[in-house]
Coordinates of C-alpha atoms and ligand atoms in Angstrom, one line a residue:
X1 CA -241.9 17.2 79.2
X2 CA -240.0 19.1 76.5
X3 CA -239.3 16.9 73.7
X4 CA -237.7 17.9 70.3
X5 CA -238.2 15.6 67.2
X6 CA -236.6 16.2 63.6
X7 CA -238.2 14.5 60.7
X8 CA -237.6 14.6 57.1
X9 CA -239.3 17.5 55.5
X10 CA -242.7 16.8 54.6
X11 CA -245.1 17.2 51.5
X12 CA -248.6 18.3 51.6
X13 CA -250.4 16.0 48.8
X14 CA -253.7 18.1 48.9
X15 CA -254.2 21.6 49.7
X16 CA -256.2 24.6 48.2
X17 CA -254.2 28.0 47.7
X18 CA -257.1 29.9 45.7
X19 CA -256.1 33.0 43.9
X20 CA -255.5 36.8 44.4
X21 CA -255.3 38.0 47.9
X22 CA -256.5 34.9 49.4
X23 CA -253.4 33.0 47.6
X24 CA -250.9 35.6 48.6
X25 CA -252.2 35.1 52.4
X26 CA -252.4 31.3 52.5
X27 CA -249.4 30.2 50.4
X28 CA -246.9 30.5 52.9
X29 CA -248.6 28.7 55.7
X30 CA -248.0 25.7 53.8
X31 CA -244.5 26.5 52.2
X32 CA -243.2 27.3 55.6
X33 CA -243.0 23.5 56.2
X34 CA -243.7 21.4 53.1
X35 CA -241.2 21.2 50.4
X36 CA -243.8 20.2 47.8
X37 CA -247.6 20.7 47.8
X38 CA -250.4 19.5 45.3
X39 CA -252.4 22.8 44.8
X40 CA -255.8 21.7 44.0
X41 CA -257.3 23.0 40.7
X42 CA -260.8 23.8 41.7
X43 CA -260.1 27.5 41.4
X44 CA -262.8 30.0 40.4
X45 CA -261.8 29.4 36.9
X46 CA -260.9 25.6 37.1
X47 CA -257.3 24.6 35.8
X48 CA -258.3 22.6 32.8
X49 CA -255.2 23.1 30.2
X50 CA -251.5 23.5 30.4
X51 CA -251.4 27.4 30.0
X52 CA -253.5 27.6 33.2
X53 CA -251.3 25.2 35.0
X54 CA -248.2 26.8 34.1
X55 CA -249.4 30.1 35.0
X56 CA -250.7 29.2 38.4
X57 CA -247.6 27.1 39.3
X58 CA -245.6 30.5 38.5
X59 CA -248.1 32.6 40.7
X60 CA -247.8 30.1 43.8
X61 CA -243.9 29.9 43.1
X62 CA -243.8 34.1 43.4
X63 CA -246.0 34.0 46.5
X64 CA -243.8 31.3 48.4
X65 CA -240.5 30.6 49.4
X66 CA -237.9 30.1 46.9
X67 CA -237.4 26.2 47.1
X68 CA -241.2 25.5 47.3
X69 CA -242.6 23.2 44.6
X70 CA -246.2 23.3 43.6
X71 CA -247.7 20.5 41.9
X72 CA -250.7 21.0 39.9
X73 CA -253.3 18.5 38.9
X74 CA -255.5 19.0 35.7
X75 CA -259.2 19.4 36.7
X76 CA -260.9 16.6 34.8
X77 CA -264.0 17.7 32.5
X78 CA -265.4 15.7 29.6
X79 CA -264.6 18.8 27.5
X80 CA -260.8 18.9 28.0
X81 CA -258.7 19.3 24.9
X82 CA -257.2 15.8 24.5
X83 CA -253.8 16.7 23.0
X84 CA -253.2 19.4 25.4
X85 CA -254.1 16.9 28.2
X86 CA -251.8 14.3 26.7
X87 CA -248.8 16.9 26.4
X88 CA -249.3 18.3 29.9
X89 CA -249.3 14.8 31.5
X90 CA -246.3 13.6 29.4
X91 CA -244.3 16.7 30.1
X92 CA -245.2 16.6 33.9
X93 CA -246.9 20.4 33.5
X94 CA -249.8 18.6 35.2
X95 CA -249.1 16.4 38.4
X96 CA -251.8 13.8 37.2
X97 CA -255.5 14.6 37.1
X98 CA -258.3 15.4 39.6
X99 CA -261.6 14.0 39.3
X100 CA -264.4 16.1 41.1
X101 CA -267.7 14.5 40.8
X102 CA -269.8 17.5 39.7
X103 CA -271.5 19.3 42.4
X104 CA -269.8 17.4 45.3
X105 CA -267.8 20.3 46.5
X106 CA -266.5 23.9 46.2
X107 CA -266.4 24.8 42.4
X108 CA -267.1 21.4 41.4
X109 CA -269.9 22.3 39.0
X110 CA -267.5 21.9 36.1
X111 CA -266.7 18.4 37.3
X112 CA -267.7 15.0 36.0
X113 CA -271.2 13.7 35.9
X114 CA -270.7 10.8 33.7
X115 CA -267.5 8.7 34.4
X116 CA -267.7 7.0 31.0
X117 CA -267.1 10.5 29.3
X118 CA -263.4 10.8 31.1
X119 CA -262.4 7.4 30.1
X120 CA -260.2 8.7 27.0
X121 CA -258.5 10.8 29.9
X122 CA -258.1 8.0 32.3
X123 CA -256.5 5.9 29.6
X124 CA -253.7 8.5 29.1
X125 CA -253.2 8.5 32.7
X126 CA -252.7 5.0 33.0
X127 CA -250.2 4.7 30.0
X128 CA -248.4 7.4 31.4
X129 CA -248.3 6.0 34.9
X130 CA -249.9 9.4 35.9
X131 CA -251.9 9.5 39.1
X132 CA -255.7 10.1 39.4
X133 CA -256.6 11.9 42.4
X134 CA -260.3 11.6 43.3
X135 CA -262.7 13.4 45.5
X136 CA -264.7 10.2 46.3
X137 CA -268.3 11.1 46.9
X138 CA -271.5 10.1 44.9
X139 CA -274.0 12.8 45.1
X140 CA -277.5 12.2 44.3
X141 CA -280.8 13.0 46.0
X142 CA -281.5 9.6 47.4
X143 CA -277.9 9.4 48.9
X144 CA -277.4 10.5 52.5
X145 CA -274.5 13.0 52.9
X146 CA -272.9 10.5 55.4
X147 CA -273.0 7.6 52.8
X148 CA -271.6 9.5 49.8
X149 CA -268.0 7.9 50.1
X150 CA -269.3 4.2 50.2
X151 CA -271.6 4.9 47.4
X152 CA -268.8 6.6 45.4
X153 CA -266.5 3.4 46.3
X154 CA -269.0 0.8 45.4
X155 CA -270.6 2.3 42.2
X156 CA -267.8 4.2 40.6
X157 CA -264.4 3.5 42.0
X158 CA -264.9 -0.1 41.9
X159 CA -265.8 0.6 38.1
X160 CA -262.8 2.8 37.3
X161 CA -260.5 0.3 38.9
X162 CA -261.7 -2.6 36.9
X163 CA -261.6 -0.6 33.6
X164 CA -258.1 0.6 34.5
X165 CA -256.3 -1.8 36.7
X166 CA -252.9 -0.3 36.4
X167 CA -254.0 3.3 37.0
X168 CA -252.3 4.6 40.0
X169 CA -255.2 6.1 42.3
X170 CA -255.3 8.4 45.5
X171 CA -258.5 8.3 47.2
X172 CA -258.5 12.0 48.8
X173 CA -259.3 12.9 52.2
X174 CA -260.7 9.4 53.3
X175 CA -263.4 10.0 55.9
X176 CA -264.8 6.5 56.7
X177 CA -263.7 3.1 58.0
X178 CA -265.3 1.7 54.8
X179 CA -262.9 3.8 52.7
X180 CA -259.8 2.9 55.0
X181 CA -260.6 -1.0 54.4
X182 CA -261.2 -0.3 50.5
X183 CA -257.7 1.3 50.3
X184 CA -256.0 -1.3 52.3
X185 CA -257.3 -4.1 50.5
X186 CA -257.0 -2.9 47.0
X187 CA -254.0 -2.7 44.5
X188 CA -252.7 0.6 43.1
X189 CA -254.5 2.8 45.4
X190 CA -253.4 4.8 48.2
X191 CA -255.3 7.4 50.4
X192 CA -254.7 10.9 52.1
X193 CA -256.1 11.7 55.6
X194 CA -256.6 15.3 56.9
X195 CA -256.0 16.2 60.6
X196 CA -259.8 17.4 60.9
X197 CA -261.0 13.9 59.9
X198 CA -258.8 12.6 62.9
X199 CA -260.1 15.5 65.2
X200 CA -263.9 15.9 64.5
X201 CA -267.0 13.8 64.5
X202 CA -270.4 14.7 63.0
X203 CA -271.4 16.0 66.7
X204 CA -268.8 19.0 66.1
X205 CA -270.7 19.9 62.9
X206 CA -274.2 19.2 63.2
X207 CA -275.9 20.9 66.2
X208 CA -279.6 21.0 67.4
X209 CA -280.8 23.5 64.9
X210 CA -277.7 24.7 63.1
X211 CA -274.3 23.6 61.8
X212 CA -271.0 24.9 62.6
X213 CA -269.7 26.2 59.4
X214 CA -266.1 26.1 60.6
X215 CA -266.2 22.6 61.0
X216 CA -268.3 21.8 57.8
X217 CA -266.1 20.2 55.0
X218 CA -266.5 17.7 52.1
X219 CA -266.5 14.9 52.9
X220 CA -268.2 15.7 56.1
X221 CA -266.7 14.3 59.3
X222 CA -268.4 11.2 60.5
X223 CA -268.7 9.0 63.5
X224 CA -266.3 8.0 66.3
X225 CA -265.5 4.7 64.7
X226 CA -264.4 6.2 61.4
X227 CA -262.4 8.8 63.3
X228 CA -260.6 5.8 65.1
X229 CA -260.2 3.7 61.8
X230 CA -258.6 6.9 60.3
X231 CA -256.0 7.4 63.2
X232 CA -255.3 3.7 63.1
X233 CA -254.6 3.8 59.4
X234 CA -252.4 7.0 59.7
X235 CA -250.4 6.3 62.9
X236 CA -249.6 2.6 62.6
X237 CA -247.3 2.5 59.9
X238 CA -249.6 1.6 57.2
X239 CA -247.9 2.4 53.9
X240 CA -250.8 3.1 51.9
X241 CA -251.8 6.6 53.7
X242 CA -250.1 9.9 53.9
X243 CA -250.2 13.6 54.6
X244 CA -252.9 15.5 52.8
X245 CA -254.4 18.4 54.8
X246 CA -257.1 19.8 52.4
X247 CA -256.6 22.9 53.9
X248 CA -259.4 25.1 52.2
X249 CA -259.8 28.9 53.2
X250 CA -263.0 30.7 52.9
X251 CA -263.5 34.2 53.6
X252 CA -265.9 34.2 56.8
X253 CA -268.7 35.9 55.2
X254 CA -268.8 32.6 53.0
X255 CA -269.3 30.6 56.3
X256 CA -273.0 30.3 57.4
X257 CA -274.7 28.3 60.2
X258 CA -276.6 26.0 57.4
X259 CA -275.8 23.7 54.7
X260 CA -275.7 26.7 52.2
X261 CA -272.2 27.4 53.8
X262 CA -269.1 26.9 51.7
X263 CA -267.4 23.7 53.0
X264 CA -263.8 23.8 53.8
X265 CA -261.5 23.9 57.0
X266 CA -258.6 26.1 57.1
X267 CA -255.8 24.2 58.7
X268 CA -252.6 25.1 57.3
X269 CA -251.3 27.6 60.1
X270 CA -251.4 24.4 62.5
X271 CA -251.6 21.5 60.2
X272 CA -248.3 19.8 60.9
X273 CA -248.5 20.6 64.6
X274 CA -252.1 19.1 64.8
X275 CA -250.7 15.7 63.0
X276 CA -247.8 15.6 65.6
X277 CA -250.4 16.0 68.3
X278 CA -252.6 13.2 67.0
X279 CA -249.5 10.7 66.5
X280 CA -248.4 11.9 70.0
X281 CA -251.7 11.0 71.6
X282 CA -251.8 7.6 69.7
X283 CA -248.3 6.9 71.1
X284 CA -247.0 6.9 67.6
X285 CA -245.0 10.0 67.3
X286 CA -242.1 7.8 65.9
X287 CA -244.4 6.9 62.8
X288 CA -245.0 10.7 62.2
X289 CA -242.1 10.9 59.6
X290 CA -243.3 7.9 57.6
X291 CA -246.9 9.4 57.2
X292 CA -245.8 13.0 56.6
X293 CA -242.8 12.4 54.6
X294 CA -242.2 9.0 53.3
X295 CA -245.5 7.4 51.9
X296 CA -246.6 10.2 49.7
X297 CA -243.3 10.3 47.5
X298 CA -243.4 6.4 47.6
X299 CA -246.8 6.3 46.1
X300 CA -246.0 9.0 43.6
X301 CA -242.4 7.9 42.9
X302 CA -241.0 11.1 43.7
X303 CA -237.7 11.4 45.8
X304 CA -237.9 11.7 49.4
X305 CA -236.9 15.3 50.5
X306 CA -233.3 15.6 51.8
X307 CA -233.9 18.5 54.2
X308 CA -235.5 18.2 57.7
X309 CA -237.7 20.1 60.0
X310 CA -237.9 20.1 63.9
X311 CA -241.0 20.0 66.0
X312 CA -240.9 20.9 69.6
X313 CA -243.5 19.7 72.4
X314 CA -244.4 23.1 73.7
X315 CA -247.8 24.5 74.4
X316 CA -249.4 27.3 72.4
X317 CA -252.6 28.9 71.5
X318 CA -253.9 29.0 67.8
X319 CA -254.9 32.5 67.0
X320 CA -258.6 33.2 65.9
X321 CA -258.2 34.5 62.3
X322 CA -255.8 34.7 59.5
X323 CA -256.3 38.2 58.0
X324 CA -254.7 39.9 54.9
X325 CA -256.1 43.2 53.2
X326 CA -259.8 42.8 53.4
X327 CA -259.9 39.0 53.8
X328 CA -260.4 37.4 57.1
X329 CA -260.6 33.6 57.4
X330 CA -261.2 31.5 60.6
X331 CA -258.4 29.1 61.7
X332 CA -259.0 25.5 62.3
X333 CA -258.4 25.1 66.1
X334 CA -259.1 28.8 66.9
X335 CA -258.3 29.6 70.5
X336 CA -257.3 26.0 71.3
X337 CA -254.1 24.8 73.0
X338 CA -251.8 22.7 70.7
X339 CA -249.0 20.8 72.2
X340 CA -246.6 20.8 69.3
X341 CA -244.9 23.6 67.3
X342 CA -242.6 23.6 64.5
X343 CA -239.1 25.2 65.4
X344 CA -237.7 27.6 62.9
Ligands
LIG1 O1 -264.3 20.8 52.4 C1 -263.9 21.0 51.1 N1 -263.5 22.2 50.9 N2 -263.8 19.8 50.6 C2 -263.0 19.8 49.3 O2 -263.3 18.8 48.7 C3 -263.1 21.3 48.6 C4 -262.7 22.3 49.6 C5 -262.8 23.6 48.9 O3 -262.2 23.8 47.8 O4 -263.2 24.5 49.5
LIG2 ZN1 -259.7 19.3 48.7

């Protein structure tokens, strides 16, 4: 049955645009739909000061539609210049700050290995009511890849929250039912949920003697019970969860069938459509707007957008690759049928 819906224009509160030709290729997949996007600062040279943030914002504005607003968090690291950080937060050059535990994911080697060394920056965020965005995984030799989120919550996040109770936190790309419950039960914390964590389980990634690198991301997708918990959190009107695709392109040559592969799933060519499909499957299409367009701005104290987008229920197939100059990236959902489409 054909069906059209109209929703307030969404925002993507977590997306990777990269740099150079890749940035030129991917930015418009996000700006075609979203009014605002949080552009992740784990670029080749991470965005650690106000100059880098301002020039990155300009690059993104130039590569995208006129009315698109990129928001750039500062990449946290113990060596940041404290005064530059304070100015960037106070003047909103930075959209809060992003905590990458070191070596948890792509370009995180400059991240944080000892949380106590960044407390001076967290103090400023708390004072200025500016958000802390977190890649919530604890990485250690004795921690299983599937347990990283739980260990981060228990060992690091609980500690941060105790020390900075008023700090506004976003637990990015929540991937477990444990994470969902933690966000639900605690104050001043919300979570983003990706489409892929609501569509895949570890069986889609870990094959008999190889991995499918196009389904490999951090945090890795988990069990059916986790997928169901994430769908419930997103779809049934829980105001603490909102849209963050974590669309993360890598050239195909970086994708290998083992754990040396770059993690990241490139979903922006179909992300809003996949969210619509998931909500529809859950008989919750009427809640799509709250998740995509209302909960995020509420958490961040931003105005709700005053423009709208239309989605039609109609079948189409996602193409296999996105390409530009000599870059080729495998699209998430390549060659698969999708039942919703943005109407332009
Ligand atoms: O899978 C991921 N890819 N997770 C992240 O947190 C980072 C991202 C990337 O930048 O490639
Ligand atoms: Zn990410």
